[in-house]
Amino acid sequence: QAEDGNIEYKLKLVNPSQYRFEHLVTQMKWRLQEGRGEAVYQIGVEDNGLLVGLSEEEMRASLKTLRRMAEKVGADITVLREREVDYDSDVPRKITEVLVRKVPDNQQFLDLRVAVLGNVDSGKSTLLGVLTQGELDNGRGRARLNLFRHLHEIQSGRTSSISFEILGFNSKGEVVNYSDSRTAEEICESSSKMITFIDLAGHHKYLKTTIFGLTSYCPDFAMLVVSANTGIAGTTREHLGLAMALKVPFFIVISKVDLCSKATVERTVKQLERILKQPGCNKLPLLVNSDDDAVTAAQQFAQSPNITPIFTLSSVSGENLDLLKVFLNILPPLTNSKEQEELMQQLTEFQVDEIYTVPEVGTVVGGTLSSGICREGENLVVGPTDDGKFLRLKVCSIQRNRSACRVLRAGQAATLALGPFDRSLLRKGMVMVSPEMNPTICSVFEAEIVLLFHATTFRKGFQVTVHVGNVRQTAIVEKIHGKDKLRTGEKAVVCFRFIKHPEYLKIGAKLLFREGVTKGIGHVTDLQAITTKENGLEESLGTGQLSF
């Protein structure tokens, strides 16, 4: 049994003494803190992992004690599954697995971001509509109407922008969605775990939007939706490749099983398994057929990224939808509390992904806080502008999942209101950092890349669109070290130069580039920094266009 982590093995908890009970409660607090508000107790298991099992009576007493412990720390418990053990005795013995969950003391509910990928017409938006609205689809696209953001999306039925949908789970593990709550605030208030789905576009035409969604919103997991009747077609392979290149753990949902025969569904599953087992993927497919499978899948999936759970479900008949909900309910966060605390101690850095103008509020930016802590009323600098400057601004208010929030912690997505700040000075790809950070910006940078596909040879002077986190800009290949040209599948260190304006980059950041059919991945290895001291902050204050 691991010391850290949120899984605890207990043989039995029958009538503990007061001193022992206090010790158990302290231990539960530690496990909950490790799992950021949730822990799994396996009762009937020895510390070394031996499955002993308990008789009916002992199990009842142990669960009663566990309930008392949970009440003491203010948590709820739900039995995930029971299993009988073949042990040398006449009495049937069982092990029980229990989920303990509480809203953390600082009211920061668990928030997981899941990006939704898949080919056009595979049923991504419909599945999200069914999960978040709580009513089944009518087979003609009723469930997805609430998700679309533009008129042309409703007319063509194709998602072209990135939309966010939320699904909550309360501390008892029940689904909280729009069927019983009217607003997003209500969902947030009654949930102890939130899942934010990032609905991406499936159509090839909108590939750049999909890449932007995957690189800038830093999803924890990806859900690849494959339609049972068409199988792996269109952009499915490409999306699969994107998730793997960006090292986002993914699971697969085969939708529309009500439309086709069992044999067709099996054929699609086999086709997927074959692709996942290929040397390039090296994944272990796990088909989920029961609640028990879903629990196993969620725990294994978070521990080893090689396992890929596969669900077969229908958004029209609702078949196996519950299994997906069980899976999402148990899915633990990727980072433990220790890693998050380390990030929070660094200086503030917020990535700008979206910019809006809201009447009576002023300019609002949406994005993710990648490190540090951001509070209301804090003074930050934003940049780089076209000429490489950083401008001062003040955070007036913060909203997270559509409800107001005083403090934003590392890894959380939110929108910040900036008051009367001029919107035209902002663009996607900027960062907001604390003034003492002295951020490095560059126009020229080097990256170690792998060319995934190119029709001819890739050489100096070639222009590609580079995606690094929330930065998206065209860059020119200045130099390929040690080679004149590159062919498909070759590795090299390449020097790129942004053509429009300098950007804020970090060494080690994952990089993706594309141009037509050319694609490549890599990471940033070296920056030729432009120091901000020369064009520093002082001048931008002298212009008088910024008010405090």
Coordinates of C-alpha atoms in Angstrom, one line a residue:
Q1 CA 0.0 0.0 0.0
A2 CA 1.4 3.4 -1.0
E3 CA 1.9 6.0 1.7
D4 CA 0.8 8.8 -0.5
G5 CA -2.2 8.6 -2.8
N6 CA -5.9 8.5 -1.9
I7 CA -6.4 4.7 -1.7
E8 CA -6.5 3.1 1.8
Y9 CA -6.6 -0.6 2.5
K10 CA -8.3 -1.7 5.7
L11 CA -8.8 -5.2 7.0
K12 CA -11.6 -4.4 9.4
L13 CA -12.9 -1.6 11.4
V14 CA -15.0 -3.3 14.1
N15 CA -15.6 -1.4 17.3
P16 CA -12.3 0.6 17.5
S17 CA -11.3 2.2 20.8
Q18 CA -11.6 6.0 21.2
Y19 CA -7.9 6.5 20.7
R20 CA -7.8 4.2 17.6
F21 CA -10.9 6.0 16.2
E22 CA -9.2 9.4 16.4
H23 CA -6.1 7.9 14.7
L24 CA -8.4 6.5 11.9
V25 CA -10.1 9.9 11.4
T26 CA -6.7 11.7 11.1
Q27 CA -5.7 9.1 8.5
M28 CA -8.9 9.7 6.6
K29 CA -8.2 13.4 6.6
W30 CA -4.7 12.8 5.1
R31 CA -6.1 10.5 2.4
L32 CA -8.8 13.1 1.5
Q33 CA -6.2 15.8 1.3
E34 CA -4.0 13.7 -1.0
G35 CA -6.9 13.1 -3.4
R36 CA -8.0 16.7 -3.2
G37 CA -11.3 15.9 -1.5
E38 CA -11.9 12.2 -2.4
A39 CA -10.5 8.9 -1.2
V40 CA -11.2 5.2 -1.8
Y41 CA -11.3 2.8 1.1
Q42 CA -11.0 -1.0 0.3
I43 CA -12.3 -2.9 3.3
G44 CA -11.4 -6.6 3.8
V45 CA -7.9 -6.1 2.3
E46 CA -4.6 -6.4 4.2
D47 CA -2.0 -3.7 4.0
N48 CA 0.1 -5.8 1.6
G49 CA -2.8 -6.1 -0.8
L50 CA -3.9 -9.6 0.2
L51 CA -7.7 -10.0 -0.3
V52 CA -8.9 -11.6 2.9
G53 CA -12.6 -10.6 2.9
L54 CA -15.0 -10.2 5.9
S55 CA -18.1 -12.0 7.0
E56 CA -21.5 -10.2 6.6
E57 CA -21.5 -9.1 10.3
E58 CA -18.0 -7.8 10.4
M59 CA -18.5 -5.9 7.1
R60 CA -21.7 -4.3 8.5
A61 CA -19.8 -3.1 11.6
S62 CA -16.8 -1.9 9.6
L63 CA -19.1 0.2 7.3
K64 CA -20.8 1.6 10.3
T65 CA -17.4 2.7 11.7
L66 CA -16.5 4.2 8.3
R67 CA -19.7 6.2 8.3
R68 CA -18.9 7.5 11.8
M69 CA -15.4 8.5 10.6
A70 CA -16.8 10.2 7.5
E71 CA -19.3 12.2 9.6
K72 CA -16.5 13.3 11.9
V73 CA -14.6 14.9 8.9
G74 CA -17.8 16.1 7.2
A75 CA -17.7 13.7 4.2
D76 CA -20.2 11.4 2.5
I77 CA -19.6 7.8 1.6
T78 CA -20.9 5.7 -1.2
V79 CA -20.3 2.0 -1.8
L80 CA -18.7 1.5 -5.2
R81 CA -18.8 -2.2 -5.4
E82 CA -18.8 -5.5 -3.4
R83 CA -17.0 -8.6 -4.3
E84 CA -17.0 -12.1 -2.9
V85 CA -13.7 -13.7 -2.2
D86 CA -12.9 -17.4 -2.5
Y87 CA -11.2 -18.1 0.8
D88 CA -10.9 -21.4 2.7
S89 CA -14.0 -21.0 4.8
D90 CA -17.7 -22.0 4.8
V91 CA -19.0 -18.5 5.5
P92 CA -19.1 -16.3 2.3
R93 CA -16.6 -13.4 2.7
K94 CA -16.7 -10.1 0.9
I95 CA -14.5 -7.1 0.2
T96 CA -16.2 -3.7 -0.2
E97 CA -14.8 -0.7 -2.0
V98 CA -16.1 2.7 -0.7
L99 CA -15.7 6.2 -2.1
V100 CA -15.3 8.9 0.6
R101 CA -15.9 12.5 -0.7
K102 CA -16.2 15.9 0.8
V103 CA -16.0 19.5 -0.5
P104 CA -12.5 20.6 0.5
D105 CA -12.2 23.1 3.3
N106 CA -11.4 26.0 1.0
Q107 CA -14.6 25.3 -1.0
Q108 CA -12.5 24.5 -4.1
F109 CA -14.4 21.6 -5.6
L110 CA -12.5 19.1 -7.7
D111 CA -12.5 20.4 -11.3
L112 CA -11.6 18.1 -14.1
R113 CA -11.4 19.3 -17.7
V114 CA -12.3 16.7 -20.4
A115 CA -11.7 17.6 -24.1
V116 CA -14.2 15.9 -26.5
L117 CA -12.7 14.8 -29.8
G118 CA -14.0 12.7 -32.7
N119 CA -14.9 12.8 -36.3
V120 CA -17.7 15.1 -37.7
D121 CA -21.1 13.5 -37.1
S122 CA -19.9 11.1 -34.5
G123 CA -22.3 12.5 -31.9
K124 CA -20.0 14.5 -29.6
S125 CA -22.3 17.5 -29.0
T126 CA -25.4 15.2 -28.7
L127 CA -23.6 13.1 -26.0
L128 CA -22.7 16.2 -24.1
G129 CA -26.2 17.5 -24.4
V130 CA -27.6 14.3 -22.9
L131 CA -25.1 14.2 -20.1
T132 CA -25.5 17.9 -19.1
Q133 CA -29.2 18.4 -19.8
G134 CA -30.3 15.0 -18.3
E135 CA -32.7 14.1 -21.1
L136 CA -32.2 11.7 -24.0
D137 CA -31.9 12.7 -27.6
N138 CA -34.8 12.2 -30.1
G139 CA -32.4 10.9 -32.8
R140 CA -32.7 14.1 -34.8
G141 CA -30.3 16.3 -32.8
R142 CA -32.6 17.9 -30.2
A143 CA -30.1 17.4 -27.3
R144 CA -27.3 19.4 -28.8
L145 CA -29.2 22.5 -29.6
N146 CA -28.4 24.1 -26.3
L147 CA -24.7 23.6 -26.9
F148 CA -24.3 25.6 -30.1
R149 CA -23.0 29.1 -30.0
H150 CA -23.7 30.4 -33.5
L151 CA -26.6 30.3 -35.9
H152 CA -24.6 28.6 -38.6
E153 CA -23.9 25.8 -36.2
I154 CA -27.6 25.2 -35.6
Q155 CA -28.3 25.3 -39.3
S156 CA -25.5 22.9 -40.4
G157 CA -25.4 20.9 -37.2
R158 CA -21.7 21.2 -37.0
T159 CA -19.7 22.6 -34.1
S160 CA -17.2 25.2 -35.3
S161 CA -16.3 27.0 -32.0
I162 CA -15.2 25.7 -28.6
S163 CA -18.0 25.5 -26.1
F164 CA -17.9 24.5 -22.4
E165 CA -20.4 22.3 -20.7
I166 CA -20.5 21.4 -17.0
L167 CA -21.6 18.2 -15.3
G168 CA -21.5 18.0 -11.5
F169 CA -21.4 15.1 -9.0
N170 CA -22.5 15.7 -5.4
S171 CA -20.7 14.1 -2.4
K172 CA -22.9 11.0 -2.6
G173 CA -21.9 10.4 -6.2
E174 CA -25.2 11.4 -7.8
V175 CA -25.3 13.4 -11.0
V176 CA -26.1 17.2 -10.8
N177 CA -27.0 18.7 -14.1
Y178 CA -29.5 21.0 -15.7
S179 CA -32.4 18.6 -15.3
D180 CA -32.8 19.6 -11.7
S181 CA -30.8 22.8 -11.5
R182 CA -31.8 25.9 -13.4
T183 CA -28.5 27.6 -13.6
A184 CA -24.8 26.9 -13.7
E185 CA -24.4 28.6 -10.2
E186 CA -26.9 26.0 -8.8
I187 CA -24.9 23.2 -10.3
C188 CA -21.7 24.6 -8.7
E189 CA -23.3 25.0 -5.3
S190 CA -24.5 21.5 -5.0
S191 CA -21.5 19.7 -6.5
S192 CA -18.4 18.5 -4.8
K193 CA -16.8 17.5 -8.1
M194 CA -17.2 19.3 -11.4
I195 CA -16.4 18.0 -14.9
T196 CA -16.0 20.7 -17.6
F197 CA -16.4 19.3 -21.0
I198 CA -14.6 21.2 -23.8
D199 CA -16.7 20.5 -26.9
L200 CA -14.3 20.7 -29.9
A201 CA -15.1 20.7 -33.6
G202 CA -14.9 17.5 -35.6
H203 CA -14.8 18.9 -39.1
H204 CA -11.5 19.1 -40.9
K205 CA -12.1 22.7 -41.8
Y206 CA -12.0 23.7 -38.1
L207 CA -8.9 21.7 -37.2
K208 CA -7.0 24.8 -36.1
T209 CA -9.8 25.5 -33.5
T210 CA -9.5 22.0 -32.3
I211 CA -5.7 22.2 -31.9
F212 CA -6.1 25.5 -30.1
G213 CA -8.6 23.9 -27.7
L214 CA -6.3 21.0 -26.9
T215 CA -3.1 23.1 -26.5
S216 CA -4.4 26.2 -24.7
Y217 CA -7.1 24.8 -22.3
C218 CA -4.8 22.1 -21.0
P219 CA -7.4 19.4 -20.6
D220 CA -6.8 16.6 -18.0
F221 CA -8.3 14.0 -20.1
A222 CA -9.7 13.6 -23.6
M223 CA -12.8 11.7 -24.7
L224 CA -12.7 10.4 -28.2
V225 CA -16.2 9.8 -29.6
V226 CA -16.4 7.2 -32.4
S227 CA -19.7 6.5 -34.2
A228 CA -20.5 2.7 -34.2
N229 CA -21.9 2.7 -37.7
T230 CA -19.1 4.5 -39.4
G231 CA -16.2 3.3 -37.4
I232 CA -12.8 5.0 -37.6
A233 CA -13.2 7.6 -40.3
G234 CA -12.3 11.1 -41.2
T235 CA -10.5 13.0 -38.5
T236 CA -10.7 10.3 -35.9
R237 CA -7.1 9.1 -36.5
E238 CA -5.9 12.7 -36.6
H239 CA -7.6 13.5 -33.3
L240 CA -6.2 10.3 -31.7
G241 CA -2.7 11.4 -32.9
L242 CA -3.2 14.9 -31.5
A243 CA -4.1 13.5 -28.0
M244 CA -1.1 11.2 -28.1
A245 CA 1.3 14.0 -29.3
L246 CA 0.2 16.3 -26.5
K247 CA 0.3 13.4 -24.0
V248 CA -3.3 13.8 -22.9
P249 CA -4.7 10.5 -21.5
F250 CA -7.8 9.6 -23.4
F251 CA -10.7 7.2 -23.2
I252 CA -13.0 6.2 -26.0
V253 CA -16.8 6.3 -26.4
I254 CA -18.5 4.4 -29.2
S255 CA -21.8 6.2 -29.8
K256 CA -25.0 5.4 -31.8
V257 CA -25.1 1.7 -30.8
D258 CA -28.9 1.8 -31.2
L259 CA -28.6 2.3 -34.9
C260 CA -26.7 -0.9 -35.8
S261 CA -26.5 -4.6 -35.0
K262 CA -24.3 -6.1 -32.3
A263 CA -22.0 -7.4 -35.0
T264 CA -21.3 -3.9 -36.3
V265 CA -20.6 -2.6 -32.9
E266 CA -18.2 -5.5 -32.3
R267 CA -16.5 -4.8 -35.6
T268 CA -15.9 -1.2 -34.6
V269 CA -14.6 -2.3 -31.2
K270 CA -12.2 -4.7 -32.9
Q271 CA -11.0 -2.1 -35.3
L272 CA -10.3 0.3 -32.4
E273 CA -8.5 -2.4 -30.4
R274 CA -6.3 -3.1 -33.4
I275 CA -5.3 0.5 -33.8
L276 CA -4.7 1.0 -30.1
K277 CA -2.4 -2.0 -29.9
Q278 CA -0.2 -0.8 -32.8
P279 CA 3.4 -0.1 -31.9
G280 CA 2.8 3.7 -32.3
C281 CA 0.0 3.7 -29.8
N282 CA 1.0 0.9 -27.4
K283 CA -2.3 1.2 -25.4
L284 CA -4.2 -1.5 -23.6
P285 CA -7.9 -1.4 -24.5
L286 CA -10.4 -2.2 -21.7
L287 CA -14.0 -2.7 -22.8
V288 CA -16.4 -1.6 -20.1
N289 CA -19.6 -3.7 -19.8
S290 CA -20.6 -3.4 -16.1
D291 CA -20.4 -1.1 -13.1
D292 CA -17.5 -3.1 -11.8
D293 CA -15.6 -2.6 -15.0
A294 CA -16.3 1.1 -14.9
V295 CA -14.8 1.4 -11.3
T296 CA -11.7 -0.6 -12.3
A297 CA -11.3 1.4 -15.5
A298 CA -11.4 4.7 -13.6
Q299 CA -8.8 3.7 -11.1
Q300 CA -6.5 2.0 -13.5
F301 CA -6.8 4.8 -16.1
A302 CA -5.6 7.4 -13.7
Q303 CA -2.7 5.3 -12.5
S304 CA -1.3 4.1 -15.8
P305 CA -1.8 6.2 -18.9
N306 CA -1.4 3.1 -21.1
I307 CA -4.9 1.8 -20.3
T308 CA -7.7 3.0 -22.6
P309 CA -11.2 2.3 -21.5
I310 CA -13.8 1.8 -24.2
F311 CA -17.5 2.5 -23.6
T312 CA -20.3 1.5 -26.0
L313 CA -23.4 3.7 -25.5
S314 CA -26.4 5.3 -27.1
S315 CA -27.6 8.9 -26.6
V316 CA -31.0 8.0 -27.9
S317 CA -31.9 4.9 -26.0
G318 CA -29.6 5.7 -23.0
E319 CA -28.0 2.3 -23.1
N320 CA -24.8 2.1 -20.9
L321 CA -24.9 5.9 -20.2
D322 CA -24.8 5.1 -16.5
L323 CA -21.5 3.3 -16.9
L324 CA -19.9 6.5 -18.3
K325 CA -21.4 8.5 -15.4
V326 CA -20.0 6.0 -12.9
F327 CA -16.6 6.3 -14.6
L328 CA -16.6 10.1 -14.6
N329 CA -17.7 10.2 -11.0
I330 CA -14.8 8.1 -9.7
L331 CA -12.1 9.5 -12.1
P332 CA -9.4 10.9 -9.8
P333 CA -7.5 14.2 -10.6
L334 CA -4.2 13.8 -12.3
T335 CA -2.1 16.0 -10.0
N336 CA -2.1 15.3 -6.3
S337 CA -2.3 18.1 -3.7
K338 CA 1.5 18.3 -3.3
E339 CA 2.1 19.1 -7.0
Q340 CA -0.6 21.7 -7.0
E341 CA 0.8 23.4 -3.9
E342 CA 4.2 23.6 -5.6
L343 CA 2.7 25.3 -8.6
M344 CA 0.8 27.7 -6.3
Q345 CA 4.0 28.9 -4.7
Q346 CA 5.4 30.2 -8.0
L347 CA 4.7 33.6 -9.4
T348 CA 1.3 34.3 -11.0
E349 CA 0.9 33.5 -14.7
F350 CA -2.4 33.5 -16.5
Q351 CA -2.9 32.5 -20.2
V352 CA -5.3 34.5 -22.2
D353 CA -7.5 32.3 -24.4
E354 CA -10.6 34.3 -25.0
I355 CA -11.4 38.1 -24.9
Y356 CA -14.9 39.5 -24.6
T357 CA -16.5 42.9 -24.0
V358 CA -19.3 42.7 -21.5
P359 CA -21.7 45.6 -21.1
E360 CA -21.3 47.5 -17.8
V361 CA -18.3 45.3 -16.8
G362 CA -15.8 46.2 -19.6
T363 CA -13.2 44.0 -21.0
V364 CA -13.2 40.4 -19.8
V365 CA -10.5 37.7 -20.5
G366 CA -10.9 34.0 -20.2
G367 CA -8.2 31.4 -19.7
T368 CA -6.2 29.2 -17.4
L369 CA -4.0 30.2 -14.4
S370 CA -0.9 28.0 -15.1
S371 CA 1.0 28.9 -11.9
G372 CA 0.7 31.0 -8.7
I373 CA -2.4 32.5 -7.1
C374 CA -4.5 35.4 -8.5
R375 CA -6.7 37.5 -6.2
E376 CA -9.3 40.2 -6.9
G377 CA -7.8 43.6 -7.0
E378 CA -4.3 42.3 -7.9
N379 CA -2.0 44.4 -10.2
L380 CA -0.5 42.4 -13.1
V381 CA 1.2 43.1 -16.4
V382 CA -0.1 41.8 -19.7
G383 CA 1.8 41.2 -22.9
P384 CA 3.7 41.0 -25.1
T385 CA 2.2 43.7 -27.4
D386 CA 3.2 43.9 -31.1
D387 CA 6.3 45.9 -30.1
G388 CA 7.2 43.6 -27.2
K389 CA 5.9 45.7 -24.3
F390 CA 4.0 44.7 -21.2
L391 CA 1.1 46.9 -20.0
R392 CA -0.1 47.2 -16.4
L393 CA -3.6 46.3 -15.5
K394 CA -5.8 45.5 -12.4
V395 CA -8.0 42.4 -11.9
C396 CA -11.4 43.8 -10.9
S397 CA -13.2 40.6 -10.4
I398 CA -13.0 36.8 -11.0
Q399 CA -15.6 34.4 -12.1
R400 CA -15.2 30.6 -12.2
N401 CA -17.8 28.3 -13.7
R402 CA -20.1 31.4 -13.9
S403 CA -20.1 32.1 -10.2
A404 CA -18.0 34.7 -8.5
C405 CA -14.8 33.7 -6.8
R406 CA -12.3 35.6 -4.7
V407 CA -9.1 33.6 -5.3
L408 CA -7.9 31.6 -8.3
R409 CA -5.4 28.8 -7.8
A410 CA -3.0 27.2 -10.2
G411 CA -4.5 24.9 -12.8
Q412 CA -8.0 26.5 -12.6
A413 CA -9.8 28.1 -15.6
A414 CA -11.7 31.3 -15.0
T415 CA -12.6 34.7 -16.5
L416 CA -11.1 37.9 -15.2
A417 CA -12.8 41.3 -15.5
L418 CA -10.3 44.0 -16.3
G419 CA -12.6 47.1 -16.1
P420 CA -11.9 49.9 -18.6
F421 CA -8.8 48.3 -20.1
D422 CA -8.7 48.8 -23.9
R423 CA -9.7 45.6 -25.6
S424 CA -7.8 46.4 -28.8
L425 CA -4.5 46.0 -26.9
L426 CA -5.3 42.4 -26.1
R427 CA -5.1 39.3 -28.3
K428 CA -5.3 35.5 -27.8
G429 CA -1.9 34.1 -26.8
M430 CA -0.9 36.8 -24.4
V431 CA 0.0 36.2 -20.8
M432 CA -0.8 38.1 -17.6
V433 CA 2.0 37.8 -15.1
S434 CA 3.1 39.4 -11.8
P435 CA 5.2 42.5 -12.4
E436 CA 8.3 41.1 -10.6
M437 CA 8.5 38.1 -12.9
N438 CA 10.4 40.0 -15.6
P439 CA 9.1 37.7 -18.4
T440 CA 11.2 36.6 -21.3
I441 CA 9.8 37.1 -24.8
C442 CA 11.3 36.0 -28.1
S443 CA 10.8 36.2 -31.8
V444 CA 13.4 33.5 -32.6
F445 CA 13.4 30.2 -30.9
E446 CA 14.7 26.7 -31.4
A447 CA 12.8 23.4 -31.0
E448 CA 13.6 19.8 -31.3
I449 CA 10.9 18.5 -33.7
V450 CA 9.7 15.3 -35.4
L451 CA 8.2 15.7 -38.8
L452 CA 5.0 13.6 -38.8
F453 CA 4.0 14.1 -42.4
H454 CA 5.3 16.2 -45.3
A455 CA 4.6 15.8 -49.0
T456 CA 8.1 16.6 -50.2
T457 CA 11.1 17.9 -48.2
F458 CA 10.9 20.4 -45.4
R459 CA 13.6 23.1 -45.7
K460 CA 14.8 26.6 -44.8
G461 CA 12.3 29.4 -45.6
F462 CA 9.2 27.1 -45.1
Q463 CA 6.3 28.8 -43.3
V464 CA 4.2 26.9 -40.8
T465 CA 1.6 27.7 -38.1
V466 CA 3.1 27.0 -34.7
H467 CA 1.0 26.2 -31.7
V468 CA 2.6 26.4 -28.3
G469 CA 0.1 26.4 -25.4
N470 CA -2.2 29.4 -26.1
V471 CA 0.3 30.9 -28.7
R472 CA -0.7 30.5 -32.3
Q473 CA 1.3 32.3 -35.0
T474 CA 2.9 31.7 -38.3
A475 CA 6.7 31.2 -38.1
I476 CA 9.4 30.8 -40.8
V477 CA 12.0 28.1 -40.6
E478 CA 15.3 30.0 -40.3
K479 CA 17.7 27.0 -40.1
I480 CA 17.7 23.3 -39.7
H481 CA 20.8 22.3 -37.6
G482 CA 23.1 19.7 -39.2
K483 CA 20.8 19.0 -42.2
D484 CA 19.7 20.8 -45.4
K485 CA 16.2 19.3 -45.5
L486 CA 13.9 17.0 -43.6
R487 CA 11.7 14.2 -44.7
T488 CA 8.7 12.5 -43.1
G489 CA 9.6 10.8 -39.8
E490 CA 12.9 12.6 -39.3
K491 CA 14.1 14.4 -36.2
A492 CA 16.1 17.6 -36.0
V493 CA 16.6 20.8 -34.1
V494 CA 15.1 23.7 -36.0
C495 CA 15.3 27.4 -35.6
F496 CA 12.0 29.2 -36.1
R497 CA 11.2 33.0 -36.3
F498 CA 7.7 34.4 -35.7
I499 CA 6.7 36.7 -38.5
K500 CA 4.4 39.2 -36.8
H501 CA 5.2 39.9 -33.1
P502 CA 7.3 38.4 -30.3
E503 CA 5.6 35.8 -28.0
Y504 CA 6.1 34.6 -24.4
L505 CA 7.4 31.1 -24.5
K506 CA 8.9 28.7 -22.0
I507 CA 11.7 26.2 -22.5
G508 CA 10.3 22.6 -22.6
A509 CA 6.9 23.7 -23.8
K510 CA 5.2 21.2 -26.1
L511 CA 5.0 22.5 -29.7
L512 CA 2.8 21.5 -32.6
F513 CA 3.0 22.9 -36.1
R514 CA 1.0 22.5 -39.3
E515 CA 0.7 23.9 -42.8
G516 CA -1.8 22.2 -45.2
V517 CA -1.0 18.5 -44.9
T518 CA 2.4 19.1 -43.2
K519 CA 2.4 18.3 -39.5
G520 CA 5.0 18.0 -36.8
I521 CA 5.4 17.9 -33.0
G522 CA 8.3 18.7 -30.7
H523 CA 9.3 20.9 -27.8
V524 CA 11.0 24.2 -27.3
T525 CA 14.7 23.8 -26.5
D526 CA 16.2 27.3 -26.6
L527 CA 14.9 31.0 -26.7
Q528 CA 16.7 34.0 -28.0
A529 CA 15.3 36.4 -25.4
I530 CA 14.5 40.0 -26.0
T531 CA 14.9 41.7 -22.6
T532 CA 11.9 43.8 -21.5
K533 CA 14.1 46.2 -19.6
E534 CA 14.9 48.2 -22.8
N535 CA 11.3 48.7 -23.8
G536 CA 10.2 48.4 -20.2
L537 CA 7.0 49.3 -18.4
E538 CA 7.9 52.9 -17.6
E539 CA 7.1 54.2 -21.1
S540 CA 3.6 52.6 -21.2
L541 CA 2.7 54.4 -18.1
G542 CA 3.8 57.8 -19.5
T543 CA 1.4 57.6 -22.4
G544 CA -1.6 58.4 -20.1
Q545 CA -3.9 55.9 -21.8
L546 CA -4.0 53.6 -18.8
S547 CA -5.9 54.6 -15.7
F548 CA -5.6 52.8 -12.4

